[in-house]
């Protein structure tokens, strides 16, 4: 079997196959590949249990490892998903949060398996990274009050209009 030069390995307690199927159904350029079963008993499962799942999420090759509860996900790693519209932002955010996930601040949310996601509209990135430092500060300050990013509110902040 040939693998990509780099594959992101995500550790799951026991639900790598379910997570991969969710990502494939939620994000474009995503799919579930091979499912590999344990050839013998191991600390996190029995012979024949799903051990790893090859999948692609947003074009990124990944492998999900059912390794048991020893290493939970943390905010130190996240997928940053750049969106073009409020509708796209809402769709991804609602899919993750509405499927047992959790909201956080500033466009961050966590799926039910503990993987962290930043659902980031390009309007926010463009504003915060733009040359107009005053507009960048206003956009940043607006973002700091939000959970899911509100594109219209960011655009209002960039223009310097009251929200």
mmCIF file of C-alpha atoms in Angstrom:
data_model
loop_
_atom_site.group_PDB
_atom_site.id
_atom_site.type_symbol
_atom_site.label_atom_id
_atom_site.label_comp_id
_atom_site.label_asym_id
_atom_site.label_seq_id
_atom_site.Cartn_x
_atom_site.Cartn_y
_atom_site.Cartn_z
ATOM 1 C CA UNK A 1 0.000 0.000 0.000
ATOM 2 C CA UNK A 2 1.339 3.443 -0.943
ATOM 3 C CA UNK A 3 0.718 6.378 1.370
ATOM 4 C CA UNK A 4 0.963 10.108 0.794
ATOM 5 C CA UNK A 5 4.298 11.640 1.910
ATOM 6 C CA UNK A 6 2.523 13.131 4.933
ATOM 7 C CA UNK A 7 -0.597 11.786 6.598
ATOM 8 C CA UNK A 8 -2.174 13.429 9.602
ATOM 9 C CA UNK A 9 -2.860 10.841 12.322
ATOM 10 C CA UNK A 10 -5.779 11.587 14.623
ATOM 11 C CA UNK A 11 -6.174 9.511 17.783
ATOM 12 C CA UNK A 12 -9.718 8.518 18.724
ATOM 13 C CA UNK A 13 -10.959 6.532 21.675
ATOM 14 C CA UNK A 14 -12.963 4.075 19.547
ATOM 15 C CA UNK A 15 -14.958 6.021 16.943
ATOM 16 C CA UNK A 16 -12.509 6.765 14.105
ATOM 17 C CA UNK A 17 -14.785 5.179 11.504
ATOM 18 C CA UNK A 18 -17.827 7.196 12.636
ATOM 19 C CA UNK A 19 -15.791 10.417 12.713
ATOM 20 C CA UNK A 20 -14.356 9.799 9.227
ATOM 21 C CA UNK A 21 -17.852 9.167 7.833
ATOM 22 C CA UNK A 22 -19.101 12.407 9.408
ATOM 23 C CA UNK A 23 -16.231 14.439 7.944
ATOM 24 C CA UNK A 24 -16.774 12.876 4.508
ATOM 25 C CA UNK A 25 -20.480 13.746 4.628
ATOM 26 C CA UNK A 26 -19.870 17.285 5.913
ATOM 27 C CA UNK A 27 -16.908 18.700 3.987
ATOM 28 C CA UNK A 28 -16.142 18.829 0.264
ATOM 29 C CA UNK A 29 -13.108 16.974 -1.081
ATOM 30 C CA UNK A 30 -13.475 14.462 1.772
ATOM 31 C CA UNK A 31 -13.917 10.705 1.699
ATOM 32 C CA UNK A 32 -13.480 7.530 3.710
ATOM 33 C CA UNK A 33 -10.877 5.115 2.394
ATOM 34 C CA UNK A 34 -9.722 1.783 3.753
ATOM 35 C CA UNK A 35 -10.790 0.466 7.139
ATOM 36 C CA UNK A 36 -8.150 -1.722 8.799
ATOM 37 C CA UNK A 37 -8.942 -4.197 11.526
ATOM 38 C CA UNK A 38 -6.631 -5.183 14.372
ATOM 39 C CA UNK A 39 -4.723 -8.373 13.562
ATOM 40 C CA UNK A 40 -4.651 -9.272 17.261
ATOM 41 C CA UNK A 41 -5.738 -8.124 20.703
ATOM 42 C CA UNK A 42 -4.173 -4.856 21.873
ATOM 43 C CA UNK A 43 -4.488 -2.470 24.840
ATOM 44 C CA UNK A 44 -7.361 -0.551 23.202
ATOM 45 C CA UNK A 45 -9.300 -3.364 21.557
ATOM 46 C CA UNK A 46 -9.708 -6.903 20.390
ATOM 47 C CA UNK A 47 -8.678 -8.771 17.283
ATOM 48 C CA UNK A 48 -10.997 -7.778 14.443
ATOM 49 C CA UNK A 49 -11.977 -4.376 15.910
ATOM 50 C CA UNK A 50 -11.453 -1.346 13.679
ATOM 51 C CA UNK A 51 -7.891 -0.219 14.368
ATOM 52 C CA UNK A 52 -7.357 2.509 11.744
ATOM 53 C CA UNK A 53 -9.386 4.294 9.099
ATOM 54 C CA UNK A 54 -7.846 6.055 6.107
ATOM 55 C CA UNK A 55 -9.774 9.197 5.200
ATOM 56 C CA UNK A 56 -9.403 12.556 3.539
ATOM 57 C CA UNK A 57 -10.884 15.722 4.998
ATOM 58 C CA UNK A 58 -10.862 18.851 2.818
ATOM 59 C CA UNK A 59 -8.141 17.260 0.696
ATOM 60 C CA UNK A 60 -5.902 16.464 3.688
ATOM 61 C CA UNK A 61 -4.941 12.778 3.953
ATOM 62 C CA UNK A 62 -5.601 11.458 7.449
ATOM 63 C CA UNK A 63 -5.633 8.226 9.361
ATOM 64 C CA UNK A 64 -7.886 7.777 12.372
ATOM 65 C CA UNK A 65 -6.415 5.500 15.033
ATOM 66 C CA UNK A 66 -8.698 3.858 17.576
ATOM 67 C CA UNK A 67 -6.158 4.004 20.386
ATOM 68 C CA UNK A 68 -8.363 4.197 23.465
ATOM 69 C CA UNK A 69 -8.913 7.074 25.893
ATOM 70 C CA UNK A 70 -5.257 7.708 26.841
ATOM 71 C CA UNK A 71 -4.701 10.756 24.596
ATOM 72 C CA UNK A 72 -7.679 13.105 24.147
ATOM 73 C CA UNK A 73 -7.636 15.907 21.581
ATOM 74 C CA UNK A 74 -6.880 19.458 22.709
ATOM 75 C CA UNK A 75 -7.090 22.997 21.369
ATOM 76 C CA UNK A 76 -3.370 22.738 20.576
ATOM 77 C CA UNK A 77 -4.465 21.207 17.248
ATOM 78 C CA UNK A 78 -7.359 22.316 15.060
ATOM 79 C CA UNK A 79 -8.547 22.233 11.483
ATOM 80 C CA UNK A 80 -8.996 25.773 10.178
ATOM 81 C CA UNK A 81 -11.743 25.846 7.559
ATOM 82 C CA UNK A 82 -11.858 29.003 5.441
ATOM 83 C CA UNK A 83 -15.362 29.919 4.323
ATOM 84 C CA UNK A 84 -16.580 32.350 1.709
ATOM 85 C CA UNK A 85 -20.067 33.186 2.952
ATOM 86 C CA UNK A 86 -22.189 33.283 6.080
ATOM 87 C CA UNK A 87 -24.208 30.388 4.666
ATOM 88 C CA UNK A 88 -21.084 28.222 4.348
ATOM 89 C CA UNK A 89 -19.919 29.291 7.822
ATOM 90 C CA UNK A 90 -23.313 28.408 9.278
ATOM 91 C CA UNK A 91 -23.460 25.047 7.472
ATOM 92 C CA UNK A 92 -20.110 23.805 8.849
ATOM 93 C CA UNK A 93 -20.602 25.285 12.303
ATOM 94 C CA UNK A 94 -24.106 23.870 12.641
ATOM 95 C CA UNK A 95 -23.022 20.450 11.356
ATOM 96 C CA UNK A 96 -20.256 20.191 13.953
ATOM 97 C CA UNK A 97 -22.093 21.721 16.911
ATOM 98 C CA UNK A 98 -25.419 20.088 15.980
ATOM 99 C CA UNK A 99 -23.841 16.629 15.895
ATOM 100 C CA UNK A 100 -22.903 16.571 19.570
ATOM 101 C CA UNK A 101 -20.142 19.181 19.346
ATOM 102 C CA UNK A 102 -19.507 22.266 21.456
ATOM 103 C CA UNK A 103 -19.275 25.957 20.693
ATOM 104 C CA UNK A 104 -16.264 27.931 21.788
ATOM 105 C CA UNK A 105 -15.159 31.504 21.149
ATOM 106 C CA UNK A 106 -13.815 33.341 18.086
ATOM 107 C CA UNK A 107 -15.012 30.846 15.475
ATOM 108 C CA UNK A 108 -13.735 27.744 17.297
ATOM 109 C CA UNK A 109 -15.847 24.677 17.951
ATOM 110 C CA UNK A 110 -15.191 21.072 18.898
ATOM 111 C CA UNK A 111 -16.776 18.011 17.345
ATOM 112 C CA UNK A 112 -18.208 15.219 19.470
ATOM 113 C CA UNK A 113 -14.933 13.282 19.216
ATOM 114 C CA UNK A 114 -12.965 16.216 20.651
ATOM 115 C CA UNK A 115 -11.340 17.413 17.396
ATOM 116 C CA UNK A 116 -11.174 21.220 17.283
ATOM 117 C CA UNK A 117 -12.265 23.271 14.287
ATOM 118 C CA UNK A 118 -11.880 26.944 13.416
ATOM 119 C CA UNK A 119 -14.670 27.939 11.053
ATOM 120 C CA UNK A 120 -13.118 31.121 9.685
ATOM 121 C CA UNK A 121 -14.787 33.362 7.093
ATOM 122 C CA UNK A 122 -12.324 34.915 4.643
ATOM 123 C CA UNK A 123 -13.917 38.294 5.450
ATOM 124 C CA UNK A 124 -12.512 37.971 8.977
ATOM 125 C CA UNK A 125 -9.048 36.895 7.865
ATOM 126 C CA UNK A 126 -8.896 39.625 5.221
ATOM 127 C CA UNK A 127 -9.965 42.264 7.746
ATOM 128 C CA UNK A 128 -7.626 41.238 10.570
ATOM 129 C CA UNK A 129 -4.638 40.748 8.257
ATOM 130 C CA UNK A 130 -5.360 43.823 6.126
ATOM 131 C CA UNK A 131 -3.280 46.982 5.836
ATOM 132 C CA UNK A 132 -5.849 49.199 7.590
ATOM 133 C CA UNK A 133 -4.750 48.741 11.201
ATOM 134 C CA UNK A 134 -7.754 50.566 12.670
ATOM 135 C CA UNK A 135 -10.185 48.390 10.687
ATOM 136 C CA UNK A 136 -8.175 45.289 11.654
ATOM 137 C CA UNK A 137 -8.478 46.226 15.323
ATOM 138 C CA UNK A 138 -12.229 46.816 15.047
ATOM 139 C CA UNK A 139 -12.725 43.475 13.264
ATOM 140 C CA UNK A 140 -10.566 41.704 15.856
ATOM 141 C CA UNK A 141 -12.470 43.276 18.751
ATOM 142 C CA UNK A 142 -15.797 42.289 17.152
ATOM 143 C CA UNK A 143 -14.543 38.710 16.675
ATOM 144 C CA UNK A 144 -13.528 38.491 20.334
ATOM 145 C CA UNK A 145 -17.212 38.814 21.338
ATOM 146 C CA UNK A 146 -18.456 36.048 19.020
ATOM 147 C CA UNK A 147 -18.759 32.302 19.126
ATOM 148 C CA UNK A 148 -19.747 31.567 15.508
ATOM 149 C CA UNK A 149 -18.408 34.366 13.307
ATOM 150 C CA UNK A 150 -21.017 36.803 12.000
ATOM 151 C CA UNK A 151 -19.720 38.032 8.629
ATOM 152 C CA UNK A 152 -22.076 41.037 8.493
ATOM 153 C CA UNK A 153 -20.941 42.173 11.954
ATOM 154 C CA UNK A 154 -17.288 41.869 10.906
ATOM 155 C CA UNK A 155 -17.965 43.908 7.765
ATOM 156 C CA UNK A 156 -19.813 46.519 9.848
ATOM 157 C CA UNK A 157 -16.840 46.728 12.230
ATOM 158 C CA UNK A 158 -14.405 47.114 9.329
ATOM 159 C CA UNK A 159 -16.433 50.072 8.035
ATOM 160 C CA UNK A 160 -16.404 51.602 11.525
ATOM 161 C CA UNK A 161 -20.167 51.646 11.757
ATOM 162 C CA UNK A 162 -21.928 51.009 15.062
ATOM 163 C CA UNK A 163 -23.033 47.379 15.477
#
